[in-house]
PDB file of C-alpha atoms in Angstrom:
ATOM      1  CA  ILE A   1    -167.427  41.431 -66.222  1.00 88.00           C
ATOM      2  CA  TYR A   2    -164.239  40.334 -65.042  1.00 91.00           C
ATOM      3  CA  ALA A   3    -164.929  37.403 -63.259  1.00 92.00           C
ATOM      4  CA  ARG A   4    -167.457  36.312 -66.108  1.00 95.00           C
ATOM      5  CA  GLN A   5    -164.726  36.297 -68.455  1.00 94.00           C
ATOM      6  CA  VAL A   6    -162.628  33.990 -66.877  1.00 95.00           C
ATOM      7  CA  ALA A   7    -165.556  31.424 -66.156  1.00 96.00           C
ATOM      8  CA  THR A   8    -166.311  31.930 -69.753  1.00 96.00           C
ATOM      9  CA  LEU A   9    -163.431  32.467 -71.725  1.00 96.00           C
ATOM     10  CA  GLY A  10    -160.172  31.737 -69.153  1.00 95.00           C
ATOM     11  CA  ALA A  11    -158.298  34.132 -68.223  1.00 93.00           C
ATOM     12  CA  SER A  12    -155.550  33.957 -70.671  1.00 92.00           C
ATOM     13  CA  HIS A  13    -158.149  35.560 -72.890  1.00 94.00           C
ATOM     14  CA  GLU A  14    -157.282  38.932 -74.972  1.00 91.00           C
ATOM     15  CA  SER A  15    -160.698  40.641 -73.213  1.00 93.00           C
ATOM     16  CA  THR A  16    -160.334  39.389 -69.643  1.00 95.00           C
ATOM     17  CA  ILE A  17    -156.534  40.507 -69.866  1.00 94.00           C
ATOM     18  CA  LEU A  18    -158.015  43.704 -71.046  1.00 93.00           C
ATOM     19  CA  ASN A  19    -160.074  43.841 -68.340  1.00 95.00           C
ATOM     20  CA  GLY A  20    -158.192  42.460 -65.688  1.00 95.00           C
ATOM     21  CA  ASN A  21    -155.658  45.652 -66.892  1.00 93.00           C
ATOM     22  CA  ASN A  22    -158.580  48.066 -66.864  1.00 94.00           C
ATOM     23  CA  LEU A  23    -159.811  46.273 -62.840  1.00 96.00           C
ATOM     24  CA  VAL A  24    -156.227  46.967 -61.714  1.00 94.00           C
ATOM     25  CA  ILE A  25    -156.979  50.836 -62.314  1.00 93.00           C
ATOM     26  CA  SER A  26    -159.900  50.610 -60.216  1.00 95.00           C
ATOM     27  CA  LEU A  27    -158.378  49.012 -57.340  1.00 95.00           C
ATOM     28  CA  LEU A  28    -155.315  51.142 -57.346  1.00 92.00           C
ATOM     29  CA  ASP A  29    -158.377  54.320 -57.577  1.00 93.00           C
ATOM     30  CA  LEU A  30    -159.779  52.418 -54.242  1.00 95.00           C
ATOM     31  CA  GLU A  31    -156.908  51.967 -52.723  1.00 91.00           C
ATOM     32  CA  LEU A  32    -157.181  48.692 -52.371  1.00 94.00           C
ATOM     33  CA  TRP A  33    -153.189  48.261 -53.020  1.00 88.00           C
ATOM     34  CA  ASP A  34    -152.700  44.502 -52.322  1.00 88.00           C
ATOM     35  CA  GLU A  35    -155.735  43.525 -54.591  1.00 94.00           C
ATOM     36  CA  ALA A  36    -154.789  45.690 -57.366  1.00 92.00           C
ATOM     37  CA  ARG A  37    -150.946  44.108 -57.045  1.00 88.00           C
ATOM     38  CA  GLN A  38    -151.569  40.887 -56.877  1.00 90.00           C
ATOM     39  CA  LEU A  39    -154.230  40.864 -59.452  1.00 94.00           C
ATOM     40  CA  ALA A  40    -151.344  42.573 -61.830  1.00 91.00           C
ATOM     41  CA  ARG A  41    -148.638  40.755 -61.158  1.00 88.00           C
ATOM     42  CA  LYS A  42    -152.056  37.194 -62.308  1.00 91.00           C
ATOM     43  CA  ASN A  43    -152.916  38.929 -65.212  1.00 92.00           C
ATOM     44  CA  LEU A  44    -149.067  39.676 -66.760  1.00 90.00           C
ATOM     45  CA  SER A  45    -148.582  35.820 -66.425  1.00 89.00           C
ATOM     46  CA  HIS A  46    -151.551  35.189 -68.036  1.00 91.00           C
ATOM     47  CA  ALA A  47    -150.754  38.185 -70.999  1.00 91.00           C
ATOM     48  CA  ASN A  48    -146.703  36.731 -70.908  1.00 88.00           C
ATOM     49  CA  LYS A  49    -148.003  32.594 -71.800  1.00 89.00           C
ATOM     50  CA  THR A  50    -150.268  33.629 -74.293  1.00 91.00           C
ATOM     51  CA  HIS A  51    -148.885  36.385 -76.260  1.00 90.00           C
ATOM     52  CA  GLY A  52    -144.926  36.605 -75.652  1.00 88.00           C
ATOM     53  CA  LYS A  53    -142.863  39.425 -73.631  1.00 81.00           C
ATOM     54  CA  ASP A  54    -142.669  42.192 -77.003  1.00 84.00           C
ATOM     55  CA  HIS A  55    -146.289  41.625 -76.803  1.00 89.00           C
ATOM     56  CA  GLU A  56    -148.898  44.861 -76.311  1.00 89.00           C
ATOM     57  CA  SER A  57    -150.390  43.536 -74.169  1.00 89.00           C
ATOM     58  CA  THR A  58    -148.528  42.157 -71.661  1.00 87.00           C
ATOM     59  CA  LEU A  59    -145.846  45.470 -71.989  1.00 85.00           C
ATOM     60  CA  PHE A  60    -149.762  47.040 -70.798  1.00 88.00           C
ATOM     61  CA  ALA A  61    -149.961  44.865 -67.697  1.00 89.00           C
ATOM     62  CA  CYS A  62    -146.730  45.043 -66.947  1.00 85.00           C
ATOM     63  CA  LYS A  63    -147.176  48.119 -66.855  1.00 86.00           C
ATOM     64  CA  ARG A  64    -150.059  47.807 -65.034  1.00 88.00           C
ATOM     65  CA  VAL A  65    -147.963  46.227 -62.212  1.00 84.00           C
ATOM     66  CA  VAL A  66    -145.473  49.209 -61.910  1.00 80.00           C
ATOM     67  CA  HIS A  67    -148.199  50.628 -61.210  1.00 82.00           C
ATOM     68  CA  ALA A  68    -149.673  48.348 -58.614  1.00 83.00           C
ATOM     69  CA  LEU A  69    -145.839  48.207 -57.227  1.00 78.00           C
ATOM     70  CA  CYS A  70    -145.233  51.915 -57.198  1.00 79.00           C
ATOM     71  CA  ARG A  71    -148.732  53.876 -56.326  1.00 80.00           C
ATOM     72  CA  ASN A  72    -149.029  52.682 -53.132  1.00 78.00           C
ATOM     73  CA  PRO A  73    -148.031  55.369 -50.698  1.00 74.00           C
ATOM     74  CA  ALA A  74    -147.083  53.247 -47.664  1.00 72.00           C
ATOM     75  CA  ALA A  75    -145.390  50.915 -49.199  1.00 65.00           C
ATOM     76  CA  VAL A  76    -141.373  50.203 -50.022  1.00 54.00           C
ATOM     77  CA  CYS A  77    -141.193  50.412 -53.471  1.00 55.00           C
ATOM     78  CA  ASP A  78    -137.531  49.169 -54.501  1.00 53.00           C
ATOM     79  CA  TYR A  79    -138.641  50.826 -57.428  1.00 50.00           C
ATOM     80  CA  PRO A  80    -138.052  54.852 -58.461  1.00 52.00           C
ATOM     81  CA  ARG A  81    -141.012  56.317 -58.877  1.00 49.00           C
ATOM     82  CA  GLU A  82    -139.954  57.570 -62.071  1.00 48.00           C
ATOM     83  CA  SER A  83    -139.454  53.658 -63.455  1.00 51.00           C
ATOM     84  CA  THR A  84    -139.970  52.523 -66.459  1.00 53.00           C
ATOM     85  CA  VAL A  85    -141.998  49.614 -67.743  1.00 54.00           C
ATOM     86  CA  ARG A  86    -138.663  48.296 -69.272  1.00 56.00           C
ATOM     87  CA  ASP A  87    -137.303  48.919 -65.630  1.00 58.00           C
ATOM     88  CA  VAL A  88    -139.728  46.268 -63.578  1.00 58.00           C
ATOM     89  CA  ALA A  89    -139.517  43.884 -66.924  1.00 57.00           C
ATOM     90  CA  THR A  90    -135.779  43.280 -66.056  1.00 59.00           C
ATOM     91  CA  HIS A  91    -136.503  42.332 -62.785  1.00 58.00           C
ATOM     92  CA  PHE A  92    -140.042  40.586 -63.271  1.00 60.00           C
ATOM     93  CA  ASP A  93    -140.330  36.630 -64.273  1.00 62.00           C
ATOM     94  CA  PHE A  94    -142.567  36.322 -66.839  1.00 57.00           C
ATOM     95  CA  ASP A  95    -142.966  33.047 -66.231  1.00 58.00           C
ATOM     96  CA  THR A  96    -144.086  32.820 -62.263  1.00 58.00           C
ATOM     97  CA  GLY A  97    -145.536  36.747 -62.116  1.00 56.00           C
ATOM     98  CA  ASP A  98    -142.350  37.429 -59.571  1.00 59.00           C
ATOM     99  CA  ASP A  99    -140.728  40.603 -58.877  1.00 56.00           C
ATOM    100  CA  LEU A 100    -137.354  39.332 -58.572  1.00 52.00           C
ATOM    101  CA  LEU A 101    -136.519  41.965 -56.210  1.00 49.00           C
ATOM    102  CA  GLU A 102    -139.050  41.073 -53.864  1.00 52.00           C
ATOM    103  CA  ALA A 103    -137.462  37.934 -53.155  1.00 45.00           C
ATOM    104  CA  GLU A 104    -134.004  39.246 -52.038  1.00 45.00           C
TER     105      GLU A 104
END
C-alpha cells in the first residue's frame, strides 16, 4: 500500500504519510530497526515540508522517530527511554530529517 501511494500520490501526501507511519510500526514489530528508523526520518521530513512542524501529522511522525530510535534494545540511544516527542523535536532538523545528536 505504502509503495503504491508513494508512486501515485507522492511521498508528501497526507495518506502516504499516515501509511508510512503505520509501516514504521510494523517494521518495529518485526524488529527491523534500521529500516524503521530510516523510514521514520524520511516520513517526518515529508510531513514537516508539507504541513509544518506544529501539524498533527508531523508530530505523529516525530513520535515514530522516537519509537524507532529507542525501541531497538541493542542501540545506543542518546534519548532516555521515556523521551517525549518534544525532547526529540528539539534535537531534530525538520528540514533535512537529521538527528542532531547523532551528528555530534
